[in-house]
XYZ file of C-alpha atoms in Angstrom:
664
model
C 0.135 -0.118 0.081
C 1.083 3.585 -0.833
C 2.573 5.796 1.981
C 0.140 7.464 4.097
C 1.664 10.717 4.720
C 4.999 12.698 5.923
C 5.474 13.417 9.495
C 8.293 15.920 10.284
C 10.171 15.499 13.772
C 11.683 18.408 15.767
C 14.663 18.741 18.074
C 12.995 21.448 20.033
C 9.982 19.411 21.427
C 8.384 15.991 20.909
C 6.197 15.554 17.907
C 2.845 13.644 18.009
C 1.250 11.852 15.172
C -1.558 9.506 14.308
C -1.055 6.463 12.074
C -3.242 3.813 10.663
C -2.620 0.187 11.354
C -0.892 -1.457 8.347
C -0.236 1.864 6.607
C 3.207 3.239 6.006
C 4.222 6.744 7.652
C 7.320 8.543 6.240
C 9.333 10.158 9.029
C 11.201 13.253 7.760
C 14.291 13.857 10.054
C 16.079 16.173 7.723
C 14.238 19.407 8.549
C 16.032 19.890 11.843
C 19.397 18.409 12.078
C 22.299 19.259 14.762
C 25.311 20.750 13.429
C 28.055 18.049 12.584
C 25.714 15.065 12.229
C 27.243 12.233 10.382
C 25.236 9.319 11.533
C 21.896 8.674 13.149
C 20.119 5.577 14.927
C 16.302 4.991 15.082
C 14.504 2.836 17.599
C 10.849 2.267 18.283
C 8.965 0.879 21.248
C 7.529 -2.574 20.729
C 4.945 -2.891 18.062
C 6.419 -0.279 16.033
C 8.185 -1.515 12.890
C 10.867 0.911 11.456
C 12.581 0.599 8.031
C 15.206 2.262 6.235
C 14.850 2.731 2.348
C 16.956 4.376 -0.176
C 14.934 6.757 -2.366
C 16.997 5.291 -5.362
C 16.740 1.627 -4.535
C 13.400 0.133 -3.880
C 14.750 -2.322 -0.958
C 14.613 -1.799 2.530
C 16.292 -2.837 5.747
C 15.085 -2.927 9.451
C 16.339 0.295 10.941
C 17.436 -1.098 14.382
C 20.089 -3.354 12.690
C 22.942 -0.764 12.772
C 23.819 2.937 12.835
C 23.164 4.859 9.529
C 25.105 7.249 7.773
C 23.383 10.654 7.401
C 22.341 10.692 3.875
C 19.312 12.859 2.457
C 18.674 9.925 0.123
C 17.577 7.544 2.878
C 13.737 7.417 4.016
C 12.543 6.353 7.340
C 9.395 4.244 7.182
C 7.271 3.528 10.280
C 4.583 0.793 10.329
C 2.196 -0.055 13.217
C -0.227 -3.090 12.780
C -2.144 -3.023 15.989
C -4.262 -0.204 17.429
C -3.129 1.715 20.532
C -4.687 1.335 23.867
C -4.044 5.088 24.945
C -2.993 8.360 23.166
C 0.712 8.579 22.434
C 1.474 5.132 23.988
C 4.196 4.275 21.407
C 7.099 6.407 20.159
C 10.053 6.483 17.791
C 13.266 8.067 18.966
C 15.948 9.252 16.599
C 19.488 9.868 17.763
C 21.933 11.903 15.929
C 25.784 11.186 15.996
C 29.030 12.547 15.126
C 32.351 10.425 14.895
C 34.046 13.101 17.024
C 31.504 12.735 19.899
C 31.051 9.658 22.038
C 27.598 10.597 22.891
C 24.568 11.622 20.633
C 24.370 15.204 19.316
C 20.479 15.355 20.231
C 17.465 13.366 20.147
C 14.182 13.645 18.520
C 11.017 11.830 19.783
C 7.796 11.158 17.740
C 4.824 9.811 19.895
C 2.469 7.665 17.922
C -1.204 6.762 18.183
C -2.275 3.927 16.052
C -5.794 3.730 14.840
C -7.210 0.877 12.770
C -9.767 2.140 10.216
C -11.165 -0.013 7.224
C -14.249 0.535 5.033
C -15.090 -3.020 4.102
C -17.417 -4.931 1.834
C -17.635 -8.220 -0.002
C -14.894 -7.786 -2.138
C -14.245 -10.910 -4.065
C -17.866 -12.037 -4.591
C -17.579 -15.293 -2.598
C -18.322 -13.899 0.997
C -14.743 -12.956 2.034
C -13.679 -9.691 3.390
C -10.067 -10.094 3.892
C -8.678 -6.730 2.449
C -5.069 -7.607 2.808
C -5.023 -9.689 -0.604
C -6.747 -6.925 -2.926
C -6.668 -3.334 -3.728
C -10.321 -1.949 -2.883
C -9.768 0.861 -4.972
C -9.771 -1.404 -8.184
C -12.683 -3.671 -9.698
C -11.276 -6.395 -11.450
C -13.247 -8.885 -13.781
C -12.680 -12.682 -14.042
C -12.323 -15.697 -11.823
C -9.345 -14.318 -10.211
C -10.831 -10.846 -9.864
C -12.303 -8.965 -6.925
C -14.500 -6.003 -6.298
C -17.901 -5.172 -4.514
C -21.229 -5.604 -6.194
C -24.400 -3.285 -5.930
C -27.832 -4.174 -7.037
C -30.019 -1.561 -8.710
C -32.834 -1.636 -5.913
C -35.526 -1.391 -8.679
C -38.273 -3.736 -7.208
C -41.091 -2.857 -5.000
C -40.961 -4.744 -1.662
C -43.656 -2.818 0.321
C -46.848 -3.370 -1.717
C -48.466 -0.236 0.239
C -45.777 1.981 -1.894
C -46.647 3.007 -5.383
C -43.096 3.291 -6.621
C -39.901 1.528 -6.995
C -37.868 1.060 -3.587
C -34.859 3.132 -4.899
C -37.162 6.201 -5.746
C -37.257 7.484 -2.241
C -34.889 8.326 0.588
C -36.404 5.879 3.064
C -36.322 2.387 3.856
C -39.921 1.244 3.671
C -39.709 -2.205 4.969
C -36.947 -4.461 6.251
C -36.997 -6.612 3.127
C -35.598 -3.702 1.288
C -32.421 -4.165 3.016
C -31.964 -7.607 1.369
C -31.362 -6.016 -2.018
C -28.760 -3.661 -0.855
C -25.051 -4.230 -0.230
C -23.537 -3.883 3.302
C -20.610 -1.512 3.793
C -18.843 -1.634 7.047
C -16.741 0.994 8.658
C -14.584 -0.604 11.265
C -12.541 1.612 13.785
C -10.009 0.699 16.729
C -8.278 2.918 18.804
C -8.301 5.368 21.738
C -11.842 6.800 22.216
C -10.024 10.125 23.384
C -8.563 10.302 19.828
C -11.973 11.258 18.243
C -12.314 14.190 20.580
C -10.236 16.292 17.834
C -10.429 13.752 14.945
C -13.264 13.111 12.719
C -14.306 10.368 10.285
C -16.107 11.535 6.972
C -17.735 9.126 4.624
C -17.828 10.785 1.354
C -18.287 10.340 -2.504
C -17.963 12.606 -5.543
C -21.107 14.561 -6.901
C -20.805 12.301 -10.011
C -21.012 9.001 -8.188
C -23.708 10.295 -5.846
C -26.175 10.337 -8.917
C -26.022 6.673 -9.316
C -26.237 5.187 -5.360
C -27.737 5.967 -2.184
C -26.361 4.965 1.281
C -28.380 4.331 4.578
C -26.637 4.322 8.045
C -28.099 2.115 10.666
C -28.451 4.634 13.477
C -30.310 2.412 15.832
C -31.891 -0.940 16.168
C -31.539 -2.554 12.970
C -34.954 -4.410 13.259
C -36.720 -0.967 12.818
C -37.169 0.775 9.435
C -36.836 4.234 11.430
C -33.259 3.361 12.275
C -31.905 3.879 8.730
C -30.989 7.402 7.726
C -30.184 8.426 4.210
C -26.689 9.807 4.416
C -24.989 9.678 0.959
C -26.466 9.775 -2.465
C -27.951 12.313 -5.061
C -27.695 15.615 -3.235
C -25.583 14.373 -0.290
C -21.902 13.954 -1.012
C -20.445 13.653 2.557
C -21.393 12.528 6.127
C -19.606 12.836 9.440
C -19.867 9.537 11.161
C -21.041 9.633 14.768
C -19.689 7.097 17.123
C -23.010 5.181 17.986
C -21.875 1.604 18.349
C -18.099 1.717 19.091
C -15.972 -0.041 16.783
C -18.191 -0.942 13.740
C -20.707 1.043 11.807
C -23.150 -0.508 9.230
C -24.185 0.974 5.932
C -26.533 -0.199 3.411
C -25.917 0.905 -0.340
C -28.459 0.618 -3.051
C -28.014 1.319 -6.714
C -30.195 3.896 -8.457
C -29.322 3.343 -11.994
C -27.933 0.617 -14.489
C -24.953 1.210 -16.552
C -25.659 3.502 -19.351
C -24.073 5.727 -21.863
C -23.171 8.138 -19.150
C -22.404 5.745 -16.347
C -19.756 3.079 -16.537
C -21.356 1.052 -13.501
C -18.517 2.055 -10.957
C -19.017 3.780 -7.858
C -16.541 4.811 -5.231
C -16.910 5.481 -1.609
C -14.262 6.681 0.737
C -13.651 7.345 4.456
C -11.223 10.092 5.414
C -9.898 10.597 8.908
C -9.506 14.405 9.545
C -7.245 15.949 12.105
C -8.850 18.747 13.864
C -6.577 19.052 16.897
C -4.860 22.490 15.883
C -6.905 25.332 16.666
C -4.836 27.528 14.366
C -5.072 25.587 11.323
C -7.892 24.106 9.234
C -8.544 20.428 9.398
C -6.087 18.127 7.680
C -6.594 14.623 6.194
C -4.608 11.746 7.638
C -5.776 8.905 5.928
C -8.505 7.693 3.265
C -9.817 4.246 2.647
C -11.910 3.582 -0.545
C -14.258 0.885 -1.698
C -15.215 0.481 -5.343
C -18.638 -0.968 -6.211
C -19.883 -2.087 -9.799
C -23.381 -2.039 -10.335
C -24.842 -5.448 -11.504
C -25.868 -5.501 -15.206
C -29.223 -6.414 -16.173
C -28.733 -10.038 -17.708
C -31.000 -11.585 -20.637
C -32.040 -15.343 -20.591
C -31.877 -17.236 -23.843
C -34.833 -19.725 -24.597
C -32.408 -22.746 -23.836
C -32.513 -21.981 -20.190
C -35.179 -23.752 -18.094
C -38.423 -21.772 -17.996
C -40.352 -20.845 -14.908
C -43.282 -18.669 -15.760
C -45.007 -18.215 -19.109
C -47.124 -14.904 -19.834
C -50.084 -14.719 -22.332
C -52.592 -12.112 -22.987
C -56.478 -12.964 -23.124
C -58.199 -11.085 -25.802
C -61.508 -11.495 -27.656
C -60.527 -14.195 -30.178
C -57.556 -16.195 -28.672
C -59.439 -18.540 -26.153
C -58.036 -21.632 -27.898
C -54.692 -20.177 -28.338
C -54.562 -19.410 -24.515
C -55.823 -22.785 -23.808
C -52.994 -24.324 -25.739
C -50.255 -22.256 -24.360
C -51.710 -23.260 -21.009
C -51.525 -26.982 -21.615
C -47.823 -26.555 -22.952
C -46.955 -24.637 -19.633
C -48.512 -27.606 -17.558
C -46.317 -30.078 -19.623
C -43.278 -28.010 -18.936
C -43.996 -27.602 -15.254
C -44.258 -23.704 -15.542
C -46.368 -21.315 -13.934
C -48.830 -19.451 -16.141
C -49.781 -15.853 -15.795
C -52.735 -14.536 -17.847
C -53.045 -10.907 -18.550
C -56.829 -10.250 -18.700
C -58.498 -8.257 -21.586
C -59.410 -5.384 -19.412
C -55.667 -4.780 -18.685
C -54.422 -5.503 -22.018
C -57.223 -3.696 -23.883
C -56.721 -6.129 -26.888
C -53.108 -5.680 -27.053
C -51.978 -9.205 -27.431
C -48.184 -8.562 -28.283
C -46.751 -9.352 -24.637
C -43.236 -10.371 -26.364
C -43.231 -6.745 -27.720
C -43.889 -5.000 -24.639
C -41.237 -6.502 -22.234
C -38.186 -8.556 -21.981
C -37.653 -10.630 -18.771
C -34.174 -10.808 -17.323
C -32.463 -10.717 -13.996
C -29.961 -9.144 -11.866
C -27.247 -10.683 -9.481
C -25.064 -10.031 -6.542
C -23.386 -12.626 -4.293
C -26.051 -12.053 -1.608
C -29.277 -11.747 -3.952
C -30.655 -12.589 -7.319
C -34.020 -11.395 -8.732
C -35.837 -10.946 -11.791
C -36.187 -7.540 -13.510
C -38.528 -6.739 -16.357
C -37.214 -4.392 -19.066
C -40.247 -2.364 -20.357
C -39.959 -1.620 -24.283
C -40.602 1.960 -25.305
C -43.310 0.811 -27.795
C -46.058 1.785 -25.383
C -48.993 -0.048 -26.610
C -52.308 -0.826 -24.861
C -50.104 -3.248 -22.640
C -47.772 -0.234 -21.633
C -48.981 -0.278 -17.911
C -48.780 -4.083 -17.475
C -45.049 -4.478 -16.456
C -45.106 -1.588 -14.114
C -48.597 -2.269 -12.512
C -48.620 -6.106 -12.758
C -45.154 -7.397 -12.564
C -43.172 -4.876 -10.577
C -43.446 -6.193 -6.759
C -41.357 -7.849 -4.296
C -38.226 -9.090 -5.527
C -39.234 -8.347 -9.223
C -37.762 -5.387 -10.574
C -38.452 -2.846 -13.494
C -36.281 -0.893 -15.782
C -37.254 1.259 -18.962
C -35.560 3.571 -21.427
C -37.760 5.951 -23.268
C -36.239 8.261 -25.949
C -36.746 12.032 -25.480
C -38.009 12.347 -29.085
C -40.581 10.614 -30.980
C -37.776 8.221 -32.601
C -39.603 4.983 -31.579
C -40.257 2.555 -34.328
C -41.537 -1.164 -34.787
C -38.004 -2.205 -34.107
C -38.114 -0.896 -30.520
C -40.556 -3.821 -29.709
C -38.825 -6.384 -28.024
C -39.622 -9.253 -30.533
C -36.548 -7.592 -31.905
C -34.399 -8.173 -28.782
C -33.134 -11.773 -28.162
C -30.154 -13.417 -26.731
C -28.137 -16.417 -27.823
C -27.028 -19.189 -25.605
C -23.175 -19.161 -24.314
C -20.937 -19.190 -27.290
C -17.256 -19.017 -28.120
C -16.445 -16.813 -31.122
C -12.907 -15.629 -32.610
C -11.169 -17.006 -29.421
C -13.350 -14.986 -27.026
C -15.906 -16.426 -24.467
C -19.359 -15.351 -24.059
C -20.625 -17.378 -21.197
C -23.859 -15.272 -21.005
C -24.439 -15.321 -24.560
C -24.679 -12.275 -26.966
C -27.675 -9.847 -27.374
C -29.385 -9.857 -30.747
C -30.979 -6.939 -31.973
C -32.211 -5.948 -35.432
C -31.387 -2.832 -37.612
C -30.588 -1.825 -41.053
C -27.596 -2.314 -43.243
C -24.504 -0.435 -42.513
C -24.418 2.842 -44.490
C -28.062 2.734 -45.096
C -31.097 5.093 -43.842
C -33.445 2.386 -42.768
C -34.948 1.793 -39.444
C -32.965 1.073 -36.169
C -33.476 0.416 -32.583
C -33.755 3.804 -30.950
C -30.335 5.080 -29.354
C -31.318 5.065 -25.640
C -32.263 1.299 -25.808
C -28.967 0.514 -27.702
C -26.934 2.516 -25.115
C -28.593 0.698 -22.310
C -27.810 -2.790 -23.962
C -24.386 -2.108 -24.910
C -23.338 -0.714 -21.346
C -24.349 -3.813 -19.602
C -21.117 -5.395 -21.154
C -21.730 -8.999 -20.179
C -23.852 -9.700 -23.404
C -22.209 -7.646 -26.061
C -24.957 -7.205 -28.804
C -24.632 -8.246 -32.364
C -26.583 -6.157 -34.723
C -28.612 -7.986 -37.431
C -30.450 -6.886 -40.824
C -34.170 -6.816 -40.212
C -35.221 -3.813 -42.325
C -36.427 -5.992 -45.126
C -39.117 -7.209 -42.678
C -42.281 -5.244 -42.610
C -42.622 -5.839 -38.642
C -38.754 -5.817 -38.402
C -37.987 -8.181 -35.563
C -35.241 -10.820 -35.201
C -37.666 -13.524 -34.019
C -39.239 -13.532 -37.346
C -36.408 -15.586 -38.924
C -34.199 -17.036 -35.975
C -34.710 -18.742 -32.546
C -32.644 -21.170 -30.431
C -33.485 -24.762 -28.957
C -31.758 -26.842 -26.655
C -29.868 -29.794 -27.767
C -28.360 -32.803 -25.841
C -24.821 -32.449 -26.995
C -21.622 -30.397 -26.036
C -22.867 -27.516 -27.905
C -25.995 -27.231 -26.115
C -28.146 -25.842 -28.637
C -29.142 -25.472 -32.373
C -30.021 -22.098 -33.963
C -33.208 -22.293 -36.110
C -33.364 -20.206 -39.343
C -36.259 -19.680 -41.590
C -35.511 -20.727 -45.079
C -37.230 -20.268 -48.066
C -34.702 -22.531 -50.019
C -35.678 -25.262 -47.912
C -39.315 -24.835 -48.195
C -39.070 -24.671 -52.075
C -36.934 -27.957 -51.819
C -39.506 -29.565 -49.888
C -42.413 -28.526 -51.939
C -40.416 -29.669 -55.127
C -39.837 -33.063 -53.675
C -43.650 -33.326 -52.956
C -44.300 -32.355 -56.376
C -42.023 -34.701 -57.830
C -43.858 -37.574 -55.844
C -47.250 -36.377 -57.426
C -48.622 -34.215 -54.705
C -48.466 -31.104 -56.662
C -52.206 -30.650 -56.009
C -51.953 -30.656 -52.098
C -53.255 -27.476 -50.560
C -52.156 -24.980 -48.064
C -54.563 -23.452 -45.594
C -57.060 -26.263 -45.475
C -58.744 -26.161 -42.202
C -58.108 -22.457 -41.285
C -61.088 -21.180 -39.117
C -61.465 -17.555 -38.738
C -63.695 -14.436 -39.222
C -62.259 -14.252 -42.758
C -62.210 -16.992 -45.380
C -58.551 -17.754 -46.373
C -58.120 -19.071 -49.843
C -56.238 -22.341 -50.365
C -53.280 -22.548 -52.757
C -51.624 -25.787 -53.965
C -47.973 -26.677 -54.121
C -47.971 -26.458 -57.985
C -49.329 -22.716 -57.751
C -46.562 -21.719 -55.303
C -44.058 -23.243 -57.434
C -45.288 -21.525 -60.399
C -45.660 -18.224 -58.882
C -42.690 -16.188 -60.357
C -43.308 -13.116 -58.261
C -43.200 -15.242 -55.031
C -40.218 -17.141 -56.003
C -38.332 -14.038 -56.939
C -39.299 -12.344 -53.650
C -38.287 -15.355 -51.615
C -35.057 -15.468 -53.260
C -34.321 -11.890 -52.023
C -35.559 -12.752 -48.600
C -33.205 -15.914 -48.717
C -30.244 -13.304 -49.591
C -31.221 -11.369 -46.512
C -31.400 -14.400 -44.201
C -27.962 -15.355 -45.663
C -26.344 -12.263 -44.961
C -27.487 -12.675 -41.083
C -26.534 -16.361 -41.168
C -22.858 -15.265 -42.198
C -23.009 -12.711 -39.456
C -24.281 -15.025 -36.672
C -21.749 -17.658 -37.728
C -18.987 -15.141 -37.333
C -20.306 -13.456 -34.222
C -21.581 -16.577 -32.405
C -18.716 -18.892 -33.576
C -21.127 -21.108 -35.363
C -20.731 -23.890 -37.778
C -23.246 -25.015 -40.408
C -23.960 -28.116 -38.178
C -25.058 -25.827 -35.533
C -27.681 -24.307 -37.643
C -31.096 -26.103 -38.663
C -32.871 -24.605 -41.786
C -36.648 -24.536 -41.070
C -38.918 -24.403 -44.278
C -40.540 -21.178 -44.356
C -41.886 -18.726 -47.149
C -42.511 -14.946 -47.098
C -44.692 -12.684 -49.224
C -44.400 -8.935 -49.852
C -46.291 -6.218 -48.330
C -45.351 -2.796 -49.176
C -42.142 -3.868 -50.402
C -41.594 -5.473 -47.162
C -41.574 -9.344 -46.113
C -44.259 -11.072 -43.913
C -44.759 -14.571 -43.417
C -46.602 -16.568 -46.168
C -47.856 -19.303 -43.723
C -47.308 -19.075 -40.025
C -43.888 -18.431 -39.154
C -42.414 -21.800 -37.848
C -39.212 -20.388 -36.193
C -41.358 -17.861 -33.993
C -42.088 -20.561 -31.384
C -42.386 -20.753 -27.783
C -39.434 -22.766 -26.387
C -40.202 -24.367 -22.821
C -37.472 -26.809 -22.191
C -37.910 -29.602 -24.414
C -41.400 -28.551 -25.407
C -41.940 -26.419 -28.331
C -44.997 -24.487 -29.082
C -44.796 -23.914 -32.815
C -47.183 -21.980 -34.981
C -49.277 -24.491 -37.026
C -48.447 -23.676 -40.523
C -51.609 -25.302 -42.292
C -49.346 -26.625 -44.872
C -50.135 -29.236 -47.666
C -51.789 -32.333 -46.278
C -50.288 -35.508 -47.772
C -51.159 -39.000 -46.582
C -53.276 -37.380 -43.975
C -50.389 -35.312 -42.520
C -49.216 -31.685 -42.832
C -45.940 -32.003 -44.846
C -44.442 -28.875 -43.171
C -45.221 -30.239 -39.465
C -43.841 -33.674 -40.675
C -40.580 -31.890 -41.853
C -40.037 -29.717 -38.658
C -40.384 -32.928 -36.502
C -37.926 -34.644 -38.463
C -35.427 -31.819 -37.911
C -36.027 -31.326 -34.158
C -37.446 -34.468 -32.399
C -33.930 -36.296 -32.918
C -32.819 -33.681 -30.489
C -35.159 -34.783 -27.825
C -37.645 -32.126 -28.472
C -41.492 -32.345 -28.398
C -43.227 -30.330 -31.121
C -46.732 -29.113 -30.273
C -48.415 -26.955 -33.306
C -50.698 -24.383 -32.147
C -53.136 -22.740 -34.180
C -52.428 -19.084 -34.061
C -53.583 -18.175 -37.654
C -56.546 -15.866 -36.880
C -55.661 -14.155 -33.686
C -51.898 -13.697 -34.427
C -50.717 -14.846 -37.781
C -53.360 -12.635 -39.754
C -51.949 -9.582 -37.604
C -48.409 -10.459 -38.597
C -47.317 -12.234 -35.398
C -47.017 -15.621 -34.121
C -46.786 -17.816 -30.905
C -43.655 -16.205 -29.797
C -44.738 -12.776 -30.203
C -47.934 -13.384 -28.149
C -46.050 -14.992 -25.273
C -43.338 -14.185 -22.916
C -41.104 -16.530 -20.470
C -39.286 -15.856 -17.230
C -36.558 -18.278 -17.044
C -33.922 -19.638 -14.623
C -30.791 -17.305 -14.461
C -27.607 -18.747 -15.595
C -25.607 -20.762 -13.298
C -22.474 -18.946 -14.289
C -21.669 -15.744 -12.201
C -21.408 -12.798 -14.521
C -18.416 -11.244 -12.569
C -16.503 -14.374 -13.416
C -16.154 -13.366 -17.072
C -13.862 -10.983 -18.627
C -15.838 -8.644 -21.214
């Protein structure tokens, strides 16, 4: 650790100083030296370690081993490791010598009072608080790293309150403390020292924007005991000595990392000397701890599901029943948003993304509310925000929101290794336009938020060719029972044309799509022969395939995938206002609940009594141990340019991997 401060001794009168346990003090003996001094000796009382060091060479030697030649290049370093029992109960004596005199020319005495001061927290994320092995002023990523972690206290533990816990300056219920990180100030030393010395807890005005600190000023089983002492407009706090040797502080995060905030927050405690009435206070020692605010983390569809969300609207009773049955098979909780709350807005995937935050002491889910603000806009805040369920949103100041800001356009891959770099929490996938083009893109505030979390670095894909413009329209991930752990599914017009050509070759060209569709409006059937003879449809799907192939190469490069990691799912698209929409229900837009898949029923050509599209999907996915359930979403979702995934949402188990063990 670096030197604490310089203390100058005097021949005219004894000098007193305060030192901090384990922290070096540099003693200056050169300011007052007897004439003729050639050598000096230094001795200390028991418990005082004294070293001599050359300012040129970095080595040091114990001072009491010999007499030292008087050289201005030498430094005297004093260290005490145990706090004093009384004021000035230890001292250092310096004697000045000349080769011409048998006795010392003079003596200087430095009286010492040692105090132990430490600002501590959970530094290495495994519950240990040993400050001797790490520099608390740093925050280091990785399995060998260290640093304290802070949660954004964005849930609402007290249901009698109408806002998130970190929106006020009070502790409303004791459960709220479980979401905070504990910071402990420990002091040991003579009580009389603090008659003219003060301890100040402080932070910068910048860091005060991002965290709030409460001091337990009374019995910790009472909410009234917790006093807001730092954060926002408060940047310093004089610590009273309520409980003797230890003061406990509770720290809550106010904001996630973002474009203006790296996520790092520093707190300091400084010992001030106020013993001299003729001078202003002087700092003796400062201890610092650094917190990193835990990022918001997304969960890929390959993680085990816990809870499924779906909206009940006027025409989707059968759909909701099918989703409920799938949730039952997957042992998931089902939450239905009733029609009076969703006001016929069924796109619950677009409204929100369910992730989580994690610290060594606590993990809880956090819903990210999209800026789309449809009729479902109140659902995440009013229905999901609650005890141990947090909430975050990002809204642009202007009217820059587009369809790409719906969270069907926000997905995350499973863990991958790409270009020699590990991504143990996967990578976020968002859709936008081609480089250099002026098409639609995710609004800046959402992109800034996603990039700032750092643990799931985003990959931007090309989706502006789609009418809706969401990544879930052409890709999804399913679990696989091998070392890779997953397969990426991509919509493929080429695979669909190949399938239909095979069926035509075997004499099934007259088989019809869309037979059996039930809805308010009649749907015209179309045969395989008609599809394969439609030049415009074929030409447009070649364009669609080229767009998907562009993304395929990006995904292979950025996710480290090979062709055997990708399964092509037959799918056709049609043009609408020069953009693409699914020609039949979009098969990759599925609900993944472990091994149970809820796939849009495609109403493909019936051959030998079975839908050939369903049969093809089964042959591709069931060898992975997956169970395919085809759900009729044609009228309530497909006709409105959405599918099963668009109309559902899933809360999943967090990763077993701890985010702080990765290296961004």
